Amino acid sequence: MASLAKFLVVTLLAVSLLPSPATAQLSANFYSTSCPNLLTIVRNAMTQAVNNEARMAASILRLFFHDCFVNGCDASILLDDTATLTGEKNAGPNRNSARGFQVIDTIKTRVDAACNATVSCADILALAARDGVVLVPKHLSLHRDKQLGGQTWTVPLGRRDARTASQSAANSQIPGPSSSLATLVNMFSNKGLSARDMTVLSGAHTIGQARCTTFRQRIYNDTNINAAFATTRRRNCPSTGGDGNLAPIDSTPARFDNSYYRDLVARRGLFHSDQELFNGGSQDAAVTGYSNNGASFLRDFAAAMVRLGNLSPLTGRNGEVRRNCRRIN
């Protein structure tokens, strides 16, 4: 009986450690033999890119999000238009705003020089997004705890690249800057992500900048906005013209911290969709919590990024490993 009980305990433990079906073929060690220097190559290239332009960390993070929300994390957003394929780069949410493609090209070239035709563009984008966040300074008070979850996370790997893209899905499935809370919750729910995931992933807006055309409606028409903040943003975003003029999305755009949430509590959200998270609705408590606890935000963001990266990956014999991230093989 004792041996049987021991067998059952070991069996149950093994079952409990099995990955969920969505991540069954993804593993942090997927390239440990076939491309052992992968993580170093990606980190070095992202370090160079972020040192050249700090904004690039936000651009790559946004690229990853917009990729994953259209048919899963499959690098479809990287495909250029051709005579036979209409890509996602010119969809409304991406046209004139999605950027960082050349950084992914550079990383792919360096990775293939070390281990040719081995690592997918989808995995490179997932790693680059993580590294961008890691490379951006955090709030100084957090540096004392080097083991603090949220400053980094382990990226499951093994994705393959799509042979198709969907401009129509990019137009309809990526949340926009004028979205209501109900729309945001529904769009994330359609991807298997919770309202809490939506709120913490929106914290990616703590870095980067936005074009005037994406927040003009808010600073001229919304009423739930700090008046001084609206006046400041109007100086660089006229009611007509200046569509490409840039403004920081939160008050500390060069730091990955919880200032985004503190700004929402102060009615200083740049996008209408941002302020919807703190506007008397279901996410007010979560926003308040993150505004008071930066460490909690970083931990939860890391976990949510893993869930985002696990959206419908192509694995096994599905898809391909592209030789050029901009076109199918």
Tab-separated table of C-alpha atoms in Angstrom, residues 5 28 43 46 49 90 114 129 183 196 211 223 237:
chain	number	residue	atom	x	y	z
A	5	ALA	CA	0.448	5.583	-2.360
A	28	ALA	CA	12.054	28.335	-22.131
A	43	ARG	CA	19.699	41.198	-25.464
A	46	MET	CA	18.135	45.372	-28.017
A	49	ALA	CA	18.726	49.697	-30.195
A	90	ASN	CA	-1.182	49.273	-43.250
A	114	ALA	CA	24.893	32.101	-35.268
A	129	ALA	CA	9.700	42.878	-26.262
A	183	THR	CA	-15.130	47.370	-25.479
A	196	ARG	CA	-7.306	42.477	-14.819
A	211	ARG	CA	0.833	60.931	-32.022
A	223	THR	CA	-14.704	66.165	-19.548
A	237	CYS	CA	-1.581	69.123	-30.525
